[in-house]
Coordinates of C-alpha atoms in Angstrom, one line a residue:
S14 CA 18.1 6.4 -59.0
S15 CA 19.4 7.8 -62.2
E16 CA 20.4 11.0 -60.3
V17 CA 22.3 8.9 -57.8
L18 CA 24.1 6.9 -60.5
E19 CA 25.0 10.1 -62.4
A20 CA 26.4 11.7 -59.2
I21 CA 28.6 8.7 -58.5
E22 CA 29.8 8.6 -62.1
N23 CA 30.7 12.3 -61.9
V24 CA 32.9 11.6 -58.8
I25 CA 34.7 8.7 -60.6
Q26 CA 35.1 10.7 -63.7
G27 CA 36.9 13.4 -61.6
V28 CA 39.2 10.7 -60.3
F29 CA 40.0 9.5 -63.8
Q30 CA 40.6 13.1 -65.1
S31 CA 43.1 13.7 -62.2
L32 CA 44.9 10.5 -63.0
A33 CA 45.0 11.4 -66.8
Q34 CA 46.7 14.7 -65.8
R35 CA 49.1 12.8 -63.5
K36 CA 47.6 14.5 -60.5
A37 CA 46.6 12.8 -57.2
P38 CA 42.8 12.4 -57.1
V39 CA 41.0 14.2 -54.3
L40 CA 37.4 13.9 -53.0
T41 CA 36.0 17.2 -51.8
M42 CA 32.9 17.7 -49.5
A43 CA 31.4 20.2 -47.2
N44 CA 32.9 20.3 -43.7
R45 CA 29.9 19.1 -41.8
A46 CA 31.5 19.2 -38.3
D47 CA 32.1 23.0 -38.5
W48 CA 29.6 25.3 -36.7
R49 CA 30.7 28.1 -39.1
N50 CA 29.0 26.2 -41.9
I51 CA 25.7 26.1 -40.0
E52 CA 22.9 28.6 -39.9
F53 CA 19.9 28.5 -37.7
K54 CA 16.5 29.0 -39.3
D55 CA 13.3 29.0 -37.2
S56 CA 11.4 27.1 -39.8
V57 CA 14.0 24.4 -40.4
G58 CA 16.4 24.2 -37.5
L59 CA 20.2 23.8 -38.1
Q60 CA 21.0 23.8 -41.8
M61 CA 24.1 24.0 -43.9
I62 CA 24.9 27.3 -45.5
P63 CA 25.1 27.2 -49.4
R64 CA 28.8 28.4 -49.6
C65 CA 30.5 26.5 -46.8
T66 CA 34.1 25.5 -46.1
T67 CA 35.1 22.2 -47.6
R68 CA 37.5 19.5 -46.6
Q69 CA 39.5 17.2 -48.9
I70 CA 40.2 13.5 -48.7
R71 CA 43.4 13.1 -50.7
S72 CA 44.8 9.9 -52.2
D73 CA 48.4 11.1 -51.9
C74 CA 48.4 11.8 -48.2
P75 CA 49.3 8.9 -45.7
Q76 CA 46.7 10.1 -43.2
S77 CA 43.8 10.0 -45.7
A78 CA 44.8 7.6 -48.4
K79 CA 43.0 4.6 -46.7
R80 CA 39.8 6.7 -46.2
F81 CA 40.0 7.7 -49.9
A82 CA 40.1 4.1 -50.9
L83 CA 37.3 3.1 -48.5
M84 CA 35.1 5.8 -49.9
L85 CA 35.6 4.5 -53.5
K86 CA 34.9 1.0 -52.3
I87 CA 31.6 2.0 -50.6
L88 CA 30.7 4.2 -53.6
S89 CA 31.0 1.1 -55.9
M90 CA 28.8 -0.9 -53.5
I91 CA 26.2 1.8 -53.5
Y92 CA 26.3 2.0 -57.3
K93 CA 25.7 -1.7 -57.7
M94 CA 22.8 -1.6 -55.2
V95 CA 21.1 1.3 -56.9
Q96 CA 21.5 -0.3 -60.3
S97 CA 20.0 -3.6 -59.1
N98 CA 17.4 -1.9 -56.8
T99 CA 18.7 -3.8 -53.8
Y100 CA 19.2 -2.5 -50.2
A101 CA 21.8 -3.2 -47.5
T102 CA 22.1 -2.0 -43.9
K103 CA 25.2 -0.3 -42.7
R104 CA 26.0 -3.5 -40.7
D105 CA 25.8 -5.5 -44.0
I106 CA 28.4 -3.2 -45.5
Y107 CA 30.7 -3.5 -42.5
Y108 CA 30.4 -7.3 -42.4
S109 CA 31.1 -7.6 -46.1
D110 CA 34.8 -7.0 -45.2
T111 CA 35.4 -6.4 -41.5
L112 CA 39.2 -6.5 -41.8
L113 CA 39.2 -3.8 -44.5
F114 CA 36.8 -1.4 -42.7
G115 CA 38.1 -2.0 -39.2
S116 CA 35.0 -0.8 -37.3
Q117 CA 31.3 -0.1 -37.8
S118 CA 31.8 3.6 -37.0
V119 CA 34.2 4.0 -39.9
V120 CA 31.5 2.7 -42.3
D121 CA 28.8 5.0 -40.6
Q122 CA 31.0 8.1 -41.0
I123 CA 31.9 7.3 -44.6
I124 CA 28.3 6.8 -45.6
N125 CA 27.3 10.2 -44.1
D126 CA 30.3 11.7 -45.9
I127 CA 29.2 10.2 -49.2
S128 CA 25.6 11.5 -48.7
C129 CA 27.0 15.0 -47.9
M130 CA 29.4 14.9 -50.9
L131 CA 26.8 13.8 -53.4
K132 CA 24.1 16.0 -51.8
I133 CA 21.8 13.1 -51.8
P134 CA 19.8 11.8 -48.8
R135 CA 21.2 8.7 -47.3
R136 CA 18.1 6.5 -47.9
S137 CA 18.3 7.3 -51.6
L138 CA 21.7 5.6 -51.6
H139 CA 19.9 2.3 -50.8
V140 CA 21.7 2.1 -47.4
L141 CA 19.4 1.4 -44.5
S142 CA 20.4 2.0 -40.9
T143 CA 19.5 -0.5 -38.2
T144 CA 16.6 0.8 -36.2
K145 CA 16.6 1.0 -32.4
G146 CA 13.4 3.1 -31.9
F147 CA 9.9 2.0 -30.9
V148 CA 6.5 3.4 -31.7
A149 CA 3.2 2.6 -30.0
G150 CA -0.4 4.0 -29.6
N151 CA -3.1 5.2 -32.0
L152 CA -1.4 4.5 -35.3
S153 CA -1.5 2.0 -38.2
Y154 CA 0.4 1.9 -41.5
T155 CA 1.6 -0.5 -44.2
E156 CA 5.3 -1.1 -44.7
E157 CA 6.9 -1.1 -48.1
D158 CA 6.7 -4.9 -48.4
G159 CA 3.0 -4.9 -47.7
T160 CA 3.2 -5.8 -44.0
K161 CA 0.3 -4.1 -42.1
V162 CA 1.3 -2.7 -38.7
N163 CA -1.4 -1.8 -36.2
C164 CA 0.0 -0.2 -33.0
T165 CA -3.5 0.7 -31.7
C166 CA -4.6 -2.6 -30.4
S167 CA -1.2 -3.9 -29.3
A168 CA 0.1 -4.0 -25.8
T169 CA 3.6 -4.1 -27.1
A170 CA 5.5 -1.5 -29.2
A171 CA 6.4 -1.8 -32.9
T172 CA 9.9 -1.3 -34.0
V173 CA 10.4 1.9 -36.1
P174 CA 10.5 0.7 -39.8
S175 CA 13.9 0.5 -41.4
N176 CA 12.6 2.2 -44.5
V177 CA 10.4 5.0 -43.3
Q178 CA 10.2 6.5 -46.8
G179 CA 8.4 3.4 -48.0
I180 CA 5.5 3.3 -45.4
K181 CA 2.1 4.2 -46.6
N182 CA -1.7 4.2 -45.6
L183 CA -0.9 6.0 -42.3
T184 CA -4.0 6.4 -40.2
S185 CA -4.4 7.7 -36.7
G186 CA -7.0 9.3 -34.4
A187 CA -4.2 10.6 -32.1
K188 CA -4.6 14.0 -30.6
F189 CA -0.9 14.4 -29.9
M190 CA 2.5 12.7 -30.1
L191 CA 4.8 12.1 -27.2
I192 CA 8.5 11.6 -27.7
V193 CA 10.0 9.8 -24.7
E194 CA 13.7 9.9 -24.2
K195 CA 14.3 6.5 -22.5
D196 CA 13.1 3.0 -23.2
A197 CA 12.3 2.3 -19.5
T198 CA 9.9 5.3 -19.2
F199 CA 8.3 4.4 -22.6
Q200 CA 7.7 0.8 -21.4
R201 CA 6.3 2.1 -18.1
L202 CA 3.8 4.3 -19.9
L203 CA 3.0 1.3 -22.2
D204 CA 2.3 -0.9 -19.1
D205 CA 0.1 1.9 -17.6
D206 CA -1.9 2.0 -20.9
F207 CA -1.2 5.7 -21.0
F208 CA -2.0 6.2 -24.7
N209 CA -5.6 5.0 -24.2
K210 CA -6.4 6.5 -20.8
V211 CA -5.7 10.2 -21.2
S212 CA -6.6 10.7 -24.8
P213 CA -5.6 8.8 -28.0
C214 CA -1.9 9.6 -28.8
I215 CA 1.2 8.2 -30.5
M216 CA 4.3 7.4 -28.4
I217 CA 7.8 7.2 -29.8
T218 CA 11.2 6.5 -28.2
G219 CA 14.6 6.7 -29.9
R220 CA 16.0 5.0 -26.7
G221 CA 18.4 7.8 -26.1
I222 CA 20.0 9.8 -28.9
P223 CA 17.6 9.0 -31.8
D224 CA 18.8 7.1 -34.9
L225 CA 18.0 8.5 -38.4
N226 CA 14.9 6.3 -38.8
T227 CA 13.2 7.5 -35.6
R228 CA 13.8 11.1 -36.6
L229 CA 12.4 10.4 -40.1
L230 CA 9.3 8.8 -38.6
V231 CA 8.7 11.7 -36.2
R232 CA 8.9 14.0 -39.3
K233 CA 6.7 11.8 -41.4
L234 CA 4.0 11.6 -38.7
W235 CA 4.2 15.4 -38.3
D236 CA 3.8 15.9 -42.1
S237 CA 0.9 13.4 -42.2
F238 CA -1.2 14.5 -39.1
Q239 CA 0.0 18.0 -38.0
I240 CA -0.8 17.2 -34.4
P241 CA 1.1 18.7 -31.4
I242 CA 4.4 16.9 -30.5
F243 CA 5.6 16.9 -27.0
T244 CA 8.9 15.6 -25.5
L245 CA 9.4 13.9 -22.2
M246 CA 13.1 14.0 -21.2
D247 CA 15.3 13.8 -18.1
A248 CA 15.9 17.2 -16.5
D249 CA 19.6 17.2 -17.4
P250 CA 21.8 18.5 -20.2
H251 CA 21.8 15.2 -22.0
G252 CA 18.0 15.1 -22.2
V253 CA 17.9 18.7 -23.5
E254 CA 20.5 17.8 -26.1
I255 CA 18.4 14.9 -27.3
M256 CA 15.3 17.1 -27.5
C257 CA 17.2 19.6 -29.6
V258 CA 18.2 16.9 -32.0
Y259 CA 14.5 16.1 -32.7
K260 CA 13.5 19.8 -32.8
Y261 CA 16.4 21.5 -34.5
G262 CA 18.6 18.7 -35.9
S263 CA 22.3 18.0 -35.4
V264 CA 25.4 19.7 -36.8
S265 CA 26.7 16.5 -38.4
M266 CA 23.4 15.9 -40.3
S267 CA 22.6 19.6 -41.0
F268 CA 22.9 18.9 -44.8
E269 CA 19.6 16.9 -44.4
A270 CA 17.8 19.1 -42.0
H271 CA 14.7 19.6 -44.2
H272 CA 13.8 15.9 -43.9
L273 CA 14.6 15.4 -40.2
T274 CA 13.6 18.3 -38.0
V275 CA 10.3 19.4 -36.5
P276 CA 10.8 22.9 -35.1
S277 CA 7.2 23.0 -33.6
I278 CA 8.1 20.3 -31.0
K279 CA 7.3 21.4 -27.4
W280 CA 9.2 20.7 -24.2
L281 CA 6.6 19.1 -21.8
G282 CA 8.9 17.7 -19.1
L283 CA 10.7 17.0 -17.0
L284 CA 11.4 20.8 -16.5
P285 CA 14.0 21.9 -14.0
S286 CA 11.3 24.3 -12.6
D287 CA 9.0 21.2 -12.0
L288 CA 11.5 19.9 -9.4
K289 CA 10.9 22.9 -7.1
R290 CA 7.2 23.1 -7.9
L291 CA 6.6 19.5 -7.0
N292 CA 8.8 19.7 -3.9
I293 CA 11.1 16.9 -5.1
C294 CA 13.4 16.0 -2.2
K295 CA 17.0 17.2 -2.9
D296 CA 18.3 13.8 -1.9
A297 CA 16.6 12.3 -5.0
L298 CA 18.5 14.7 -7.3
I299 CA 21.9 14.0 -8.8
P300 CA 24.9 16.5 -8.7
F301 CA 26.3 17.8 -11.9
T302 CA 29.5 16.3 -13.3
K303 CA 32.1 18.3 -15.2
Q304 CA 30.8 16.7 -18.4
D305 CA 27.2 18.0 -17.5
Q306 CA 28.6 21.4 -16.9
N307 CA 30.4 21.5 -20.3
K308 CA 27.4 20.2 -22.2
L309 CA 25.0 22.7 -20.6
E310 CA 27.4 25.6 -21.4
S311 CA 27.7 24.5 -25.0
I312 CA 23.8 24.2 -25.3
Q313 CA 23.3 27.7 -23.8
K314 CA 25.6 29.2 -26.5
R315 CA 23.7 27.7 -29.4
P316 CA 21.8 30.0 -31.8
Y317 CA 18.4 28.5 -31.2
I318 CA 18.4 29.1 -27.4
A319 CA 18.3 32.9 -28.0
C320 CA 14.9 32.6 -29.6
Q321 CA 13.5 30.4 -26.8
P322 CA 13.4 32.7 -23.7
L323 CA 11.5 30.2 -21.6
W324 CA 13.9 27.4 -22.4
K325 CA 16.8 29.8 -21.5
K326 CA 15.2 30.3 -18.1
E327 CA 14.9 26.6 -17.4
L328 CA 18.6 26.1 -18.4
E329 CA 19.5 28.9 -16.0
I330 CA 17.7 27.1 -13.2
M331 CA 19.6 23.9 -14.0
A332 CA 22.9 25.8 -14.1
A333 CA 22.2 27.6 -10.8
S334 CA 21.2 24.4 -8.9
Q335 CA 24.0 22.2 -10.4
L336 CA 21.6 19.3 -10.0
K337 CA 19.9 17.0 -12.5
A338 CA 17.0 14.6 -12.3
E339 CA 15.8 11.5 -14.2
I340 CA 12.1 11.2 -15.1
Q341 CA 12.1 8.2 -12.6
V342 CA 12.4 10.8 -9.8
L343 CA 8.6 11.2 -10.0
T344 CA 8.2 7.7 -8.5
S345 CA 9.4 9.2 -5.2
L346 CA 5.9 10.9 -5.1
S347 CA 4.1 7.7 -6.1
S348 CA 4.7 4.7 -8.3
D349 CA 2.3 5.8 -11.1
Y350 CA 2.6 9.6 -10.6
L351 CA 4.0 10.1 -14.1
S352 CA 1.0 8.6 -16.0
R353 CA -1.7 9.3 -13.4
V354 CA -1.0 12.9 -12.3
Y355 CA 2.0 14.5 -14.0
L356 CA 1.3 14.0 -17.7
P357 CA -2.5 14.4 -17.6
N358 CA -2.1 17.7 -15.7
K359 CA 0.6 19.0 -18.0
L360 CA -1.5 18.2 -21.1
Q361 CA -4.7 19.6 -19.6
F362 CA -3.4 22.8 -18.3
G363 CA -0.7 23.6 -20.9
G364 CA 2.4 23.0 -18.9
W365 CA 4.8 22.9 -21.8
L366 CA 7.3 25.3 -23.3

């Protein structure tokens, strides 16, 4: 906490020095939206280069003066929380003055900017994000406040903890971890008692694009148990994008890649090549939109695809067919095909990339 307080004090000192010299204060940070500031490392994923281009938030420019003021406001709130060892969610910060902030997304962006500017992970700033992910299966742990969570003997999923850093006493007999893209598929596997039938496993869903806590939990479980991690995604560009976020990270959070990525994650399904192999009826597939086309082209150009020749092939199959499929397409074969046939066969015979 002293490191956080000192980092904030240095920023404020810089503001005072500028004012003393009759200059307009400026906040400077790495430009985290620029691919030129990103390098790809096999062992980490996407990470920010040491000497990257910066952007400035000026106090004397009409376009950025308000953002400058909001950053100082949130910095002062973080400073007080770290001093008093209290925590707040991003929603708490937004609702402390909705008129001033204008929208939740403004608060979210500013907090990420502050984390990047101070070079301090967001959870060390005492700001918690609201969790939307779920975890189920062969896992138990103790939350920071002492609450014991046992996912093993529960028919319902537990919410991913809002302070992943604080969980301890993690125990599991799981043989693998399965990251499921969508809540509906996750719930279906839960109803089918999948994590007990095949072999003990841990299931996680970020319910679409994963929030920070879900990504932190996947990383923490990997560090704790070192078991294989598989992903179950829709066979579409959006599903591939989500899988890449878990595996390699995102451009906007590349400054925190070391805590968030698990480059050993494997693509289990739904593979574009599975659609032909399983004779899925063409009528059950969905034609590409222009948005799908653009997303796929952007993924194909990314640095990590070059070192994944098998992934590259699957993306080429998708591009050639101009068709996509949701995991639910497997129900056209039989209602429990996913949990009874597809996943057990894939896991037994090594059908992952």
